[in-house]
PDB file of N, CA and C in Angstrom:
ATOM      1  N   MET A  14       3.381  12.987  -0.164  1.00 55.00           N
ATOM      2  CA  MET A  14       2.731  12.565   1.055  1.00 55.00           C
ATOM      3  C   MET A  14       1.358  13.228   1.095  1.00 55.00           C
ATOM      4  N   VAL A  15       0.338  12.455   1.414  1.00 57.00           N
ATOM      5  CA  VAL A  15      -1.031  12.968   1.474  1.00 57.00           C
ATOM      6  C   VAL A  15      -1.610  12.634   2.837  1.00 57.00           C
ATOM      7  N   ASN A  16      -2.107  13.647   3.545  1.00 70.00           N
ATOM      8  CA  ASN A  16      -2.724  13.445   4.858  1.00 70.00           C
ATOM      9  C   ASN A  16      -1.829  12.637   5.791  1.00 70.00           C
ATOM     10  N   GLY A  17      -0.533  12.905   5.782  1.00 81.00           N
ATOM     11  CA  GLY A  17       0.380  12.186   6.655  1.00 81.00           C
ATOM     12  C   GLY A  17       0.664  10.767   6.212  1.00 81.00           C
ATOM     13  N   ARG A  18       0.305  10.442   4.973  1.00 87.00           N
ATOM     14  CA  ARG A  18       0.543   9.096   4.441  1.00 87.00           C
ATOM     15  C   ARG A  18       1.337   9.194   3.154  1.00 87.00           C
ATOM     16  N   ARG A  19       2.343   8.347   3.054  1.00 94.00           N
ATOM     17  CA  ARG A  19       3.131   8.291   1.807  1.00 94.00           C
ATOM     18  C   ARG A  19       2.709   7.033   1.065  1.00 94.00           C
ATOM     19  N   VAL A  20       2.266   7.203  -0.180  1.00 95.00           N
ATOM     20  CA  VAL A  20       1.844   6.076  -1.004  1.00 95.00           C
ATOM     21  C   VAL A  20       3.078   5.473  -1.665  1.00 95.00           C
ATOM     22  N   LEU A  21       3.299   4.184  -1.403  1.00 96.00           N
ATOM     23  CA  LEU A  21       4.442   3.492  -1.991  1.00 96.00           C
ATOM     24  C   LEU A  21       4.091   2.876  -3.340  1.00 96.00           C
ATOM     25  N   GLU A  22       2.850   2.363  -3.460  1.00 97.00           N
ATOM     26  CA  GLU A  22       2.443   1.684  -4.693  1.00 97.00           C
ATOM     27  C   GLU A  22       0.923   1.619  -4.743  1.00 97.00           C
ATOM     28  N   ARG A  23       0.391   1.483  -5.967  1.00 97.00           N
ATOM     29  CA  ARG A  23      -1.059   1.369  -6.190  1.00 97.00           C
ATOM     30  C   ARG A  23      -1.342   0.093  -6.976  1.00 97.00           C
ATOM     31  N   PHE A  24      -2.437  -0.577  -6.620  1.00 96.00           N
ATOM     32  CA  PHE A  24      -2.840  -1.807  -7.301  1.00 96.00           C
ATOM     33  C   PHE A  24      -4.324  -1.732  -7.613  1.00 96.00           C
ATOM     34  N   PRO A  25      -4.757  -2.078  -8.832  1.00 95.00           N
ATOM     35  CA  PRO A  25      -6.178  -2.020  -9.176  1.00 95.00           C
ATOM     36  C   PRO A  25      -6.989  -3.017  -8.351  1.00 95.00           C
ATOM     37  N   ALA A  26      -8.104  -2.560  -7.821  1.00 94.00           N
ATOM     38  CA  ALA A  26      -8.954  -3.426  -6.997  1.00 94.00           C
ATOM     39  C   ALA A  26      -9.661  -4.483  -7.831  1.00 94.00           C
ATOM     40  N   GLY A  27      -9.838  -4.236  -9.111  1.00 89.00           N
ATOM     41  CA  GLY A  27     -10.552  -5.175  -9.967  1.00 89.00           C
ATOM     42  C   GLY A  27      -9.703  -6.313 -10.498  1.00 89.00           C
ATOM     43  N   GLY A  28      -8.461  -6.408 -10.053  1.00 86.00           N
ATOM     44  CA  GLY A  28      -7.578  -7.470 -10.528  1.00 86.00           C
ATOM     45  C   GLY A  28      -8.068  -8.842 -10.085  1.00 86.00           C
ATOM     46  N   PRO A  29      -7.678  -9.891 -10.808  1.00 85.00           N
ATOM     47  CA  PRO A  29      -8.156 -11.240 -10.506  1.00 85.00           C
ATOM     48  C   PRO A  29      -7.719 -11.764  -9.140  1.00 85.00           C
ATOM     49  N   ARG A  30      -6.665 -11.216  -8.574  1.00 89.00           N
ATOM     50  CA  ARG A  30      -6.182 -11.685  -7.271  1.00 89.00           C
ATOM     51  C   ARG A  30      -6.591 -10.767  -6.134  1.00 89.00           C
ATOM     52  N   GLY A  31      -7.444  -9.781  -6.430  1.00 88.00           N
ATOM     53  CA  GLY A  31      -7.912  -8.875  -5.380  1.00 88.00           C
ATOM     54  C   GLY A  31      -6.776  -8.110  -4.732  1.00 88.00           C
ATOM     55  N   SER A  32      -6.746  -8.118  -3.407  1.00 92.00           N
ATOM     56  CA  SER A  32      -5.742  -7.338  -2.681  1.00 92.00           C
ATOM     57  C   SER A  32      -4.415  -8.078  -2.512  1.00 92.00           C
ATOM     58  N   TRP A  33      -4.323  -9.327  -2.942  1.00 96.00           N
ATOM     59  CA  TRP A  33      -3.097 -10.107  -2.729  1.00 96.00           C
ATOM     60  C   TRP A  33      -1.836  -9.420  -3.224  1.00 96.00           C
ATOM     61  N   PRO A  34      -1.801  -8.882  -4.442  1.00 96.00           N
ATOM     62  CA  PRO A  34      -0.561  -8.217  -4.887  1.00 96.00           C
ATOM     63  C   PRO A  34      -0.151  -7.072  -3.949  1.00 96.00           C
ATOM     64  N   ALA A  35      -1.138  -6.310  -3.494  1.00 97.00           N
ATOM     65  CA  ALA A  35      -0.851  -5.205  -2.577  1.00 97.00           C
ATOM     66  C   ALA A  35      -0.343  -5.744  -1.242  1.00 97.00           C
ATOM     67  N   GLU A  36      -0.984  -6.801  -0.740  1.00 97.00           N
ATOM     68  CA  GLU A  36      -0.564  -7.394   0.532  1.00 97.00           C
ATOM     69  C   GLU A  36       0.852  -7.963   0.428  1.00 97.00           C
ATOM     70  N   GLU A  37       1.164  -8.594  -0.689  1.00 97.00           N
ATOM     71  CA  GLU A  37       2.503  -9.151  -0.887  1.00 97.00           C
ATOM     72  C   GLU A  37       3.552  -8.041  -0.948  1.00 97.00           C
ATOM     73  N   PHE A  38       3.223  -6.957  -1.639  1.00 98.00           N
ATOM     74  CA  PHE A  38       4.138  -5.823  -1.744  1.00 98.00           C
ATOM     75  C   PHE A  38       4.358  -5.212  -0.357  1.00 98.00           C
ATOM     76  N   ALA A  39       3.279  -5.017   0.397  1.00 98.00           N
ATOM     77  CA  ALA A  39       3.384  -4.444   1.738  1.00 98.00           C
ATOM     78  C   ALA A  39       4.214  -5.351   2.651  1.00 98.00           C
ATOM     79  N   HIS A  40       4.009  -6.651   2.543  1.00 98.00           N
ATOM     80  CA  HIS A  40       4.775  -7.596   3.356  1.00 98.00           C
ATOM     81  C   HIS A  40       6.279  -7.479   3.054  1.00 98.00           C
ATOM     82  N   ALA A  41       6.610  -7.383   1.784  1.00 98.00           N
ATOM     83  CA  ALA A  41       8.019  -7.240   1.394  1.00 98.00           C
ATOM     84  C   ALA A  41       8.612  -5.951   1.963  1.00 98.00           C
ATOM     85  N   ARG A  42       7.837  -4.860   1.961  1.00 97.00           N
ATOM     86  CA  ARG A  42       8.330  -3.603   2.526  1.00 97.00           C
ATOM     87  C   ARG A  42       8.506  -3.720   4.039  1.00 97.00           C
ATOM     88  N   ARG A  43       7.586  -4.442   4.708  1.00 97.00           N
ATOM     89  CA  ARG A  43       7.735  -4.644   6.152  1.00 97.00           C
ATOM     90  C   ARG A  43       8.988  -5.453   6.456  1.00 97.00           C
ATOM     91  N   MET A  44       9.331  -6.408   5.596  1.00 97.00           N
ATOM     92  CA  MET A  44      10.555  -7.182   5.790  1.00 97.00           C
ATOM     93  C   MET A  44      11.790  -6.296   5.638  1.00 97.00           C
ATOM     94  N   GLU A  45      11.646  -5.180   4.919  1.00 97.00           N
ATOM     95  CA  GLU A  45      12.732  -4.204   4.756  1.00 97.00           C
ATOM     96  C   GLU A  45      12.751  -3.181   5.889  1.00 97.00           C
ATOM     97  N   GLY A  46      11.765  -3.256   6.795  1.00 96.00           N
ATOM     98  CA  GLY A  46      11.732  -2.344   7.929  1.00 96.00           C
ATOM     99  C   GLY A  46      10.751  -1.192   7.821  1.00 96.00           C
ATOM    100  N   LEU A  47      10.021  -1.085   6.711  1.00 96.00           N
ATOM    101  CA  LEU A  47       9.016  -0.029   6.583  1.00 96.00           C
ATOM    102  C   LEU A  47       7.689  -0.512   7.170  1.00 96.00           C
ATOM    103  N   PRO A  48       6.990   0.330   7.921  1.00 96.00           N
ATOM    104  CA  PRO A  48       5.697  -0.066   8.476  1.00 96.00           C
ATOM    105  C   PRO A  48       4.574   0.075   7.437  1.00 96.00           C
ATOM    106  N   ALA A  49       4.685  -0.656   6.357  1.00 97.00           N
ATOM    107  CA  ALA A  49       3.738  -0.544   5.243  1.00 97.00           C
ATOM    108  C   ALA A  49       2.425  -1.244   5.576  1.00 97.00           C
ATOM    109  N   GLU A  50       1.339  -0.673   5.068  1.00 97.00           N
ATOM    110  CA  GLU A  50       0.025  -1.283   5.221  1.00 97.00           C
ATOM    111  C   GLU A  50      -0.799  -1.034   3.968  1.00 97.00           C
ATOM    112  N   VAL A  51      -1.849  -1.830   3.806  1.00 97.00           N
ATOM    113  CA  VAL A  51      -2.713  -1.725   2.640  1.00 97.00           C
ATOM    114  C   VAL A  51      -4.015  -1.055   3.052  1.00 97.00           C
ATOM    115  N   VAL A  52      -4.435  -0.066   2.266  1.00 96.00           N
ATOM    116  CA  VAL A  52      -5.725   0.580   2.457  1.00 96.00           C
ATOM    117  C   VAL A  52      -6.438   0.613   1.112  1.00 96.00           C
ATOM    118  N   MET A  53      -7.742   0.755   1.167  1.00 95.00           N
ATOM    119  CA  MET A  53      -8.556   0.824  -0.051  1.00 95.00           C
ATOM    120  C   MET A  53      -8.915   2.275  -0.323  1.00 95.00           C
ATOM    121  N   ASP A  54      -8.665   2.728  -1.538  1.00 95.00           N
ATOM    122  CA  ASP A  54      -9.091   4.058  -1.974  1.00 95.00           C
ATOM    123  C   ASP A  54     -10.356   3.860  -2.795  1.00 95.00           C
ATOM    124  N   LEU A  55     -11.503   4.163  -2.189  1.00 94.00           N
ATOM    125  CA  LEU A  55     -12.786   3.929  -2.851  1.00 94.00           C
ATOM    126  C   LEU A  55     -12.993   4.843  -4.053  1.00 94.00           C
ATOM    127  N   VAL A  56     -12.432   6.043  -4.002  1.00 95.00           N
ATOM    128  CA  VAL A  56     -12.614   6.997  -5.095  1.00 95.00           C
ATOM    129  C   VAL A  56     -11.983   6.478  -6.386  1.00 95.00           C
ATOM    130  N   THR A  57     -10.779   5.919  -6.277  1.00 94.00           N
ATOM    131  CA  THR A  57     -10.072   5.448  -7.475  1.00 94.00           C
ATOM    132  C   THR A  57     -10.177   3.936  -7.666  1.00 94.00           C
ATOM    133  N   ASP A  58     -10.834   3.237  -6.737  1.00 95.00           N
ATOM    134  CA  ASP A  58     -10.991   1.782  -6.782  1.00 95.00           C
ATOM    135  C   ASP A  58      -9.640   1.088  -6.889  1.00 95.00           C
ATOM    136  N   THR A  59      -8.732   1.501  -5.989  1.00 96.00           N
ATOM    137  CA  THR A  59      -7.403   0.901  -5.950  1.00 96.00           C
ATOM    138  C   THR A  59      -7.010   0.575  -4.514  1.00 96.00           C
ATOM    139  N   PHE A  60      -6.135  -0.418  -4.396  1.00 97.00           N
ATOM    140  CA  PHE A  60      -5.503  -0.698  -3.114  1.00 97.00           C
ATOM    141  C   PHE A  60      -4.218   0.099  -3.087  1.00 97.00           C
ATOM    142  N   LEU A  61      -3.991   0.811  -1.994  1.00 96.00           N
ATOM    143  CA  LEU A  61      -2.782   1.603  -1.836  1.00 96.00           C
ATOM    144  C   LEU A  61      -1.919   0.964  -0.760  1.00 96.00           C
ATOM    145  N   VAL A  62      -0.639   0.873  -1.026  1.00 97.00           N
ATOM    146  CA  VAL A  62       0.311   0.468   0.005  1.00 97.00           C
ATOM    147  C   VAL A  62       0.900   1.769   0.529  1.00 97.00           C
ATOM    148  N   ILE A  63       0.690   2.014   1.826  1.00 97.00           N
ATOM    149  CA  ILE A  63       1.089   3.299   2.410  1.00 97.00           C
ATOM    150  C   ILE A  63       1.995   3.104   3.613  1.00 97.00           C
ATOM    151  N   VAL A  64       2.665   4.192   3.959  1.00 96.00           N
ATOM    152  CA  VAL A  64       3.394   4.318   5.215  1.00 96.00           C
ATOM    153  C   VAL A  64       2.824   5.567   5.866  1.00 96.00           C
ATOM    154  N   ARG A  65       2.338   5.422   7.088  1.00 91.00           N
ATOM    155  CA  ARG A  65       1.769   6.571   7.815  1.00 91.00           C
ATOM    156  C   ARG A  65       2.861   7.412   8.442  1.00 91.00           C
ATOM    157  N   GLY A  66       2.568   8.705   8.574  1.00 79.00           N
ATOM    158  CA  GLY A  66       3.479   9.611   9.265  1.00 79.00           C
ATOM    159  C   GLY A  66       4.688   9.983   8.455  1.00 79.00           C
ATOM    160  N   ASP A  67       5.733  10.329   9.163  1.00 60.00           N
ATOM    161  CA  ASP A  67       6.958  10.815   8.532  1.00 60.00           C
ATOM    162  C   ASP A  67       8.001   9.716   8.430  1.00 60.00           C
ATOM    163  N   GLY A  68       7.637   8.575   7.858  1.00 47.00           N
ATOM    164  CA  GLY A  68       8.573   7.466   7.702  1.00 47.00           C
ATOM    165  C   GLY A  68       9.762   7.871   6.857  1.00 47.00           C
ATOM    166  N   PRO A  69      10.723   6.985   6.718  1.00 49.00           N
ATOM    167  CA  PRO A  69      11.917   7.299   5.915  1.00 49.00           C
ATOM    168  C   PRO A  69      11.571   7.657   4.488  1.00 49.00           C
ATOM    169  N   GLU A  70      12.232   8.656   3.972  1.00 48.00           N
ATOM    170  CA  GLU A  70      11.956   9.097   2.586  1.00 48.00           C
ATOM    171  C   GLU A  70      12.725   8.266   1.598  1.00 48.00           C
TER     172      GLU A  70
END
């Protein structure tokens, strides 16, 4: 967990589909009950699917 955020998955920003893979992954996690969201990590040029706070481990 970093800064109160747990990273579930990382997706390269330079991929041909942009953020879609990350958005699809986050949507699937939300359907499972996790409050997943997509954020951009500019330092590593990746989309991160995260859960904020102390979500289920």
